[in-house]
CSV table of N, CA, C and O in Angstrom, one decimal:
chain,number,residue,atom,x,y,z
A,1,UNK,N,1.5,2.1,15.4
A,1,UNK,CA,1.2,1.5,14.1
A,1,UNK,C,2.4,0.9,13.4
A,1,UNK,O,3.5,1.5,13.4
A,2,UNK,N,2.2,0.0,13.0
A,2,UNK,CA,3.6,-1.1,12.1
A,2,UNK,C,2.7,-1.4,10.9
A,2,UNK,O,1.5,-1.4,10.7
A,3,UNK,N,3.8,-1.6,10.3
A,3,UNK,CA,4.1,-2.2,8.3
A,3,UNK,C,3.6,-3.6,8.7
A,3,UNK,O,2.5,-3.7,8.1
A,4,UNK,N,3.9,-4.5,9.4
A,4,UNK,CA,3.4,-5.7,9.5
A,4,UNK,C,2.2,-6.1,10.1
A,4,UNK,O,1.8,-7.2,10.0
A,5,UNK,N,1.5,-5.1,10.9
A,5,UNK,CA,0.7,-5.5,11.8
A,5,UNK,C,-0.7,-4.6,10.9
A,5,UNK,O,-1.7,-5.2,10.6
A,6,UNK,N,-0.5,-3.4,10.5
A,6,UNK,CA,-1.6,-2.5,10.5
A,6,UNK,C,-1.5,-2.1,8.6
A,6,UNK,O,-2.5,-1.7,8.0
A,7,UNK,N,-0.2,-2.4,7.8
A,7,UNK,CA,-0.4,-1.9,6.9
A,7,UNK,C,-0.2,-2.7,5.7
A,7,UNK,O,-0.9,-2.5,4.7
A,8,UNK,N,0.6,-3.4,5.7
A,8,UNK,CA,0.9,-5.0,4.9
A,8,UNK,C,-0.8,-5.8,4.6
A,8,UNK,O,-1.3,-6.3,3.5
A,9,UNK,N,-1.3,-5.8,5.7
A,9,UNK,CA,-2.8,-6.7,5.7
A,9,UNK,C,-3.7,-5.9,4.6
A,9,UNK,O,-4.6,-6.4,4.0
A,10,UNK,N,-3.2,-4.5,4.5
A,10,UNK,CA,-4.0,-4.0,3.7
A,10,UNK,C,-4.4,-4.5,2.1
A,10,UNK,O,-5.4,-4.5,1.4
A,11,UNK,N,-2.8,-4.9,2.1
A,11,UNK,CA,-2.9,-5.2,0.0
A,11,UNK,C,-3.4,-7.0,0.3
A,11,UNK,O,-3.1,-7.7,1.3
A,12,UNK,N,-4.0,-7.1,-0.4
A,12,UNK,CA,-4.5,-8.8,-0.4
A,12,UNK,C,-3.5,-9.3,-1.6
A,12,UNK,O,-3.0,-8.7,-2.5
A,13,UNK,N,-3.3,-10.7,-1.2
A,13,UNK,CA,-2.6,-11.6,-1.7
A,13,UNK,C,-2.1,-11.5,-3.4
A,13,UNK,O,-1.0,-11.8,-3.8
A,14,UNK,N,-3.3,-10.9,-4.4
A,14,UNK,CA,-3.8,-10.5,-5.1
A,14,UNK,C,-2.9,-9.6,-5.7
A,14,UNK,O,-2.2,-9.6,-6.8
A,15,UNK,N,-3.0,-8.7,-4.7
A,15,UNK,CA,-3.0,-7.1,-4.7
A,15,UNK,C,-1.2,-7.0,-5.0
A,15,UNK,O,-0.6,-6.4,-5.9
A,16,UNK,N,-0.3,-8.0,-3.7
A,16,UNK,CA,1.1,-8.2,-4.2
A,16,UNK,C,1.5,-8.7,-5.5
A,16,UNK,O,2.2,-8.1,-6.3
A,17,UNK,N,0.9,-10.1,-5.6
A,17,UNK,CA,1.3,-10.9,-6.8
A,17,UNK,C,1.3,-9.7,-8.3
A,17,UNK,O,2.2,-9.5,-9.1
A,18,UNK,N,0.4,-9.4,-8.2
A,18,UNK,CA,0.0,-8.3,-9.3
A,18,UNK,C,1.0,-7.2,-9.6
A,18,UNK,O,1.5,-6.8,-10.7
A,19,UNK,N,1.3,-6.7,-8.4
A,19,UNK,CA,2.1,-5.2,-8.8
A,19,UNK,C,3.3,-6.2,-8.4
A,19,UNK,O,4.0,-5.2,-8.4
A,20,UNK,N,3.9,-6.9,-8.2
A,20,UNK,CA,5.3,-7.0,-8.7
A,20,UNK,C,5.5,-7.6,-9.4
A,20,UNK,O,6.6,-8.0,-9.5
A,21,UNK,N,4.7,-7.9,-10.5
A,21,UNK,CA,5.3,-8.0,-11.6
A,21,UNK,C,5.8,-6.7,-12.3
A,21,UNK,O,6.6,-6.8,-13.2
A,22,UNK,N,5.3,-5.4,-11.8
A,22,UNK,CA,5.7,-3.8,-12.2
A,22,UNK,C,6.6,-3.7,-11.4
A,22,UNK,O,7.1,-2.6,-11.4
A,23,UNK,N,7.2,-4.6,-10.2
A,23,UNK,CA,8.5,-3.9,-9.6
A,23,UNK,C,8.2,-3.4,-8.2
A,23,UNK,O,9.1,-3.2,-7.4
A,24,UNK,N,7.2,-3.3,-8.1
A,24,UNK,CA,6.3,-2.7,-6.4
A,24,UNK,C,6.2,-3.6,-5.7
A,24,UNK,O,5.3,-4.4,-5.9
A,25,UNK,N,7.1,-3.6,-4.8
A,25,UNK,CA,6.8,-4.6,-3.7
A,25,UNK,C,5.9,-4.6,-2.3
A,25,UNK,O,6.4,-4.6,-1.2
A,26,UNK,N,4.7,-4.7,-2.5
A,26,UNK,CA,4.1,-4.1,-1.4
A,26,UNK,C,4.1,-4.8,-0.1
A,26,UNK,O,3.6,-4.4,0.9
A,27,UNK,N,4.7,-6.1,-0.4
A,27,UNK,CA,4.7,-6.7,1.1
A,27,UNK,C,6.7,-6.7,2.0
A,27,UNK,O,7.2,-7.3,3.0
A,28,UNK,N,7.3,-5.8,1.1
A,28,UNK,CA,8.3,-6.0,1.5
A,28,UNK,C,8.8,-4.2,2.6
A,28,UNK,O,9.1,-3.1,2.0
A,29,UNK,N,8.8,-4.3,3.5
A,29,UNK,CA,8.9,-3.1,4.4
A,29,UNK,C,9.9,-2.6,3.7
A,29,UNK,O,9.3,-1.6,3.2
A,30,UNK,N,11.3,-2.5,3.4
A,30,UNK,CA,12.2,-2.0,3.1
A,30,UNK,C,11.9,-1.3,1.7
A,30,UNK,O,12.3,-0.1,1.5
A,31,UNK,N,11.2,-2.2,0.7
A,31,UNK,CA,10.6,-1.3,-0.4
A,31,UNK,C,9.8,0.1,0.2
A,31,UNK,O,10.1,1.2,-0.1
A,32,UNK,N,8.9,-0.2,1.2
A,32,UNK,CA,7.9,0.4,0.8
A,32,UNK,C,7.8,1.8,2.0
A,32,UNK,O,7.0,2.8,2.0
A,33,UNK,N,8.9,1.4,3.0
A,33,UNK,CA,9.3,2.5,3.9
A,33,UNK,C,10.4,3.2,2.5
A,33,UNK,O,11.1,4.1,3.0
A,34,UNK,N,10.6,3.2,1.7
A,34,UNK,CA,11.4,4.5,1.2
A,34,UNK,C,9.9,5.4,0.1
A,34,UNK,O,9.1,5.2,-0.8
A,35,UNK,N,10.0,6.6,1.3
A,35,UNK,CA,9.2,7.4,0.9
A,35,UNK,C,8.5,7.8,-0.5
A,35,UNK,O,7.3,8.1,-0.6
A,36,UNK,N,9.4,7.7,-1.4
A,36,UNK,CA,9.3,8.0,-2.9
A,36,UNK,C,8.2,6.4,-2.8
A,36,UNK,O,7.0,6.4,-2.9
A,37,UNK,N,8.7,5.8,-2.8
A,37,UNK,CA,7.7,4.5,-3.1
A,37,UNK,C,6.2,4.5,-2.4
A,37,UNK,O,5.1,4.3,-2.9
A,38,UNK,N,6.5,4.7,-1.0
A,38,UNK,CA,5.3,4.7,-0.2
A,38,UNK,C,4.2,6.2,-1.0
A,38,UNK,O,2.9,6.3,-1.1
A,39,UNK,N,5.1,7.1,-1.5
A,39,UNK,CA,3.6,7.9,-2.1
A,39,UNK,C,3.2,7.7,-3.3
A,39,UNK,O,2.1,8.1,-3.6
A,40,UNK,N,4.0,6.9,-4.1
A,40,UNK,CA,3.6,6.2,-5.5
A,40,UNK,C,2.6,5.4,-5.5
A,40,UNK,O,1.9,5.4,-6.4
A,41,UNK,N,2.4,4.3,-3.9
A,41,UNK,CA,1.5,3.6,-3.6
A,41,UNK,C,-0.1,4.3,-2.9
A,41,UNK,O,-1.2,4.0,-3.0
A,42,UNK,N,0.4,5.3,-2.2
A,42,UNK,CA,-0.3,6.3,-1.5
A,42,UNK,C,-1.3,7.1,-2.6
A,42,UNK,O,-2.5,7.1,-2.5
A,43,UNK,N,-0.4,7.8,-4.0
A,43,UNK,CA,-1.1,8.4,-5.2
A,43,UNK,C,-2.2,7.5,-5.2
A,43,UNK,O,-3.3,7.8,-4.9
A,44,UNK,N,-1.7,5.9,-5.6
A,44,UNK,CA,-2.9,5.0,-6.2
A,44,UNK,C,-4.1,4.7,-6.0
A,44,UNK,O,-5.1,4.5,-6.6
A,45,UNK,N,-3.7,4.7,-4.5
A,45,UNK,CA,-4.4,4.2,-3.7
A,45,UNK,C,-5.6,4.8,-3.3
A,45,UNK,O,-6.8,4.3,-3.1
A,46,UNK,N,-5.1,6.0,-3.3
A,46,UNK,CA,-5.7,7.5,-3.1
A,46,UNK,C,-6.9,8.0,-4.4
A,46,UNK,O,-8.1,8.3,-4.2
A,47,UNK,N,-6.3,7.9,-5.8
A,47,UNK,CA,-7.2,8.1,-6.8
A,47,UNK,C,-7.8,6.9,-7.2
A,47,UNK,O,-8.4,7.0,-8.3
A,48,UNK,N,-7.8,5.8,-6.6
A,48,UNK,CA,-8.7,4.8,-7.2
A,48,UNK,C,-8.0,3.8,-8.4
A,48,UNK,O,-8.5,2.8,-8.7
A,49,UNK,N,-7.1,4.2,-8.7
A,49,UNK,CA,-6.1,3.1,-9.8
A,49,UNK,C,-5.6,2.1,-9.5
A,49,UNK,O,-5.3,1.3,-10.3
A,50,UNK,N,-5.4,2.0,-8.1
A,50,UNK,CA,-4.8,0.4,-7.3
A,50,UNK,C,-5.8,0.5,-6.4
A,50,UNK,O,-5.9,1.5,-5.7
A,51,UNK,N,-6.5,-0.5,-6.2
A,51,UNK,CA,-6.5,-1.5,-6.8
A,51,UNK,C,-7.1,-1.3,-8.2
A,51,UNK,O,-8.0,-0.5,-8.3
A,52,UNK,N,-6.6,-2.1,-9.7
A,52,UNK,CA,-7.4,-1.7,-11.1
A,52,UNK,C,-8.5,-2.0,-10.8
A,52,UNK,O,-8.7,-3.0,-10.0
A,53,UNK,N,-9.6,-1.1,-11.4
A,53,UNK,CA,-10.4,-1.5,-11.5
A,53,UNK,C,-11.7,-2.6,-12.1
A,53,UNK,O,-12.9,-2.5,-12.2
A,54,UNK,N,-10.4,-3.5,-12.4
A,54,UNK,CA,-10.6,-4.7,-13.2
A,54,UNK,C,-10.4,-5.8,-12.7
A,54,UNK,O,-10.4,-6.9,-13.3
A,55,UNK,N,-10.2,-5.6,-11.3
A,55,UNK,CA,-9.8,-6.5,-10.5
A,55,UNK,C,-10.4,-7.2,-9.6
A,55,UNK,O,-9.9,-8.3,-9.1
A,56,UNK,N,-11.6,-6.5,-9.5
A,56,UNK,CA,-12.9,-7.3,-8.7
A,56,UNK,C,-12.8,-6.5,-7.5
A,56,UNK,O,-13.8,-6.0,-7.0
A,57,UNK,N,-11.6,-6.2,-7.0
A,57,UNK,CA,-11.8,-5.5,-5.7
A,57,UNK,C,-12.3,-3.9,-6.1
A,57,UNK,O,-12.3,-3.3,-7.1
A,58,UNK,N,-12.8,-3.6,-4.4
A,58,UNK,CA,-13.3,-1.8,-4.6
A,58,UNK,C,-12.2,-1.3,-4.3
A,58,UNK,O,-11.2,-1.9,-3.9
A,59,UNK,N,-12.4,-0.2,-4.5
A,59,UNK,CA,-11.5,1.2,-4.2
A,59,UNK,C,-11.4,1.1,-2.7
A,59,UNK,O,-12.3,1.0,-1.9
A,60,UNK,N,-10.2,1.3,-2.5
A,60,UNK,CA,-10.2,1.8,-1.3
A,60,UNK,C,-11.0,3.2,-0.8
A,60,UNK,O,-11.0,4.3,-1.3
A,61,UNK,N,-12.0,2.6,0.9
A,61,UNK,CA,-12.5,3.5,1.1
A,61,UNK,C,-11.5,4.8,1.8
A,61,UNK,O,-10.4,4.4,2.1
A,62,UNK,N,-11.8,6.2,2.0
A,62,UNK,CA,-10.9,7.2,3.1
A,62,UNK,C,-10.2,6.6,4.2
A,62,UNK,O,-9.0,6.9,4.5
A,63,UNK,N,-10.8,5.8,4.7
A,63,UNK,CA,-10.1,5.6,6.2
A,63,UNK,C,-9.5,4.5,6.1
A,63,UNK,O,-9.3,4.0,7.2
A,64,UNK,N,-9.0,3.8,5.0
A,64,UNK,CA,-8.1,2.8,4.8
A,64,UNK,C,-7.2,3.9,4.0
A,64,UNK,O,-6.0,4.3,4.4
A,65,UNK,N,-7.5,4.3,3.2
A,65,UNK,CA,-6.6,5.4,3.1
A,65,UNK,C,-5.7,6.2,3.9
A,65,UNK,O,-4.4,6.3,3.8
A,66,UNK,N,-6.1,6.5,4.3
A,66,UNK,CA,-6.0,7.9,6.3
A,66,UNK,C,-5.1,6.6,6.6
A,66,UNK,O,-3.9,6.5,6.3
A,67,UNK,N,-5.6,5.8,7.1
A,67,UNK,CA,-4.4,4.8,7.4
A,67,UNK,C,-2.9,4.8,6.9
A,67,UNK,O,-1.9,5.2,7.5
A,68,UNK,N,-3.1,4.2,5.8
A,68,UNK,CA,-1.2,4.4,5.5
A,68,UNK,C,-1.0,5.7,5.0
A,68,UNK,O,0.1,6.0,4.6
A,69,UNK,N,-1.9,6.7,4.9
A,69,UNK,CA,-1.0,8.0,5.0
A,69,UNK,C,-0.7,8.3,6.4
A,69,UNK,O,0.4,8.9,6.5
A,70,UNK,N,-1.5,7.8,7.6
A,70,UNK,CA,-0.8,8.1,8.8
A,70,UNK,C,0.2,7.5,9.2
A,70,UNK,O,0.6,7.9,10.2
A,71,UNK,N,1.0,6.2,8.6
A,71,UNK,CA,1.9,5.2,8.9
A,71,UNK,C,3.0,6.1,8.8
A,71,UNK,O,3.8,6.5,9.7
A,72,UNK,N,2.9,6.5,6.8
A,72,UNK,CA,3.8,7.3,6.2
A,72,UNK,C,4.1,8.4,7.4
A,72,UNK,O,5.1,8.4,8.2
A,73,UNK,N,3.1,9.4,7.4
A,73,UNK,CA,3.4,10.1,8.4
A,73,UNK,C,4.4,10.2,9.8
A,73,UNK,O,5.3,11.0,10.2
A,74,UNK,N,3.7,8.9,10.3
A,74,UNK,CA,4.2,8.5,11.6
A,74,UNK,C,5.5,8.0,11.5
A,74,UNK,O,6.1,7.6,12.5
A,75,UNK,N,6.2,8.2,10.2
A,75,UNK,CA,7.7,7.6,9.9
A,75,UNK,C,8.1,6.3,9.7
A,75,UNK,O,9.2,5.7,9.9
A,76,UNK,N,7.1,5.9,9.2
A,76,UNK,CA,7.3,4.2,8.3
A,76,UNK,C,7.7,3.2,9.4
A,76,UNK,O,8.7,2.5,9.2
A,77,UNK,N,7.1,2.8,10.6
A,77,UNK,CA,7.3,2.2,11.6
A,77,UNK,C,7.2,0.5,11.0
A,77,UNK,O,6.3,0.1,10.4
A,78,UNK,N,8.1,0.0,11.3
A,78,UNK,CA,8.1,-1.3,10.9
A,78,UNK,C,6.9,-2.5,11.8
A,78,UNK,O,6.9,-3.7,11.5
């Protein structure tokens, strides 16, 4: 599993533009392999707050979830 291939595709175009304007860079591996960052995105993602829910997109379902917690897991593979 990789940041570019399996975990990047995840946030839509949207989904970057948006949170960096808060500083979150979610298409940049180097951000988002430092742990502290990857579970801040992980919390979100997880309780339903990222994507807002004002944003037209759904919530991430579990297994897009399970996903980049297993990335994380698997040690932030580029």
């Amino acid at each position: 599993m990789s940041f570019s291939r399996d975990i990047r595709p995840l946030f839509t175009d949207m989904d970057v533009a948006h949170m960096r304007e808060y500083g979150v860079l979610l298409d940049d591996f180097g951000y988002m392999s430092d742990p502290g960052h990857a579970q801040d995105v992980l919390d979100q993602v997880s309780n339903g707050s990222m994507p807002p829910p004002d944003s037209g997109e759904p919530p991430w379902p579990p297994e897009r979830v399970q996903l980049f917690q297993d990335w994380i897991n698997g040690g932030f593979q580029p």
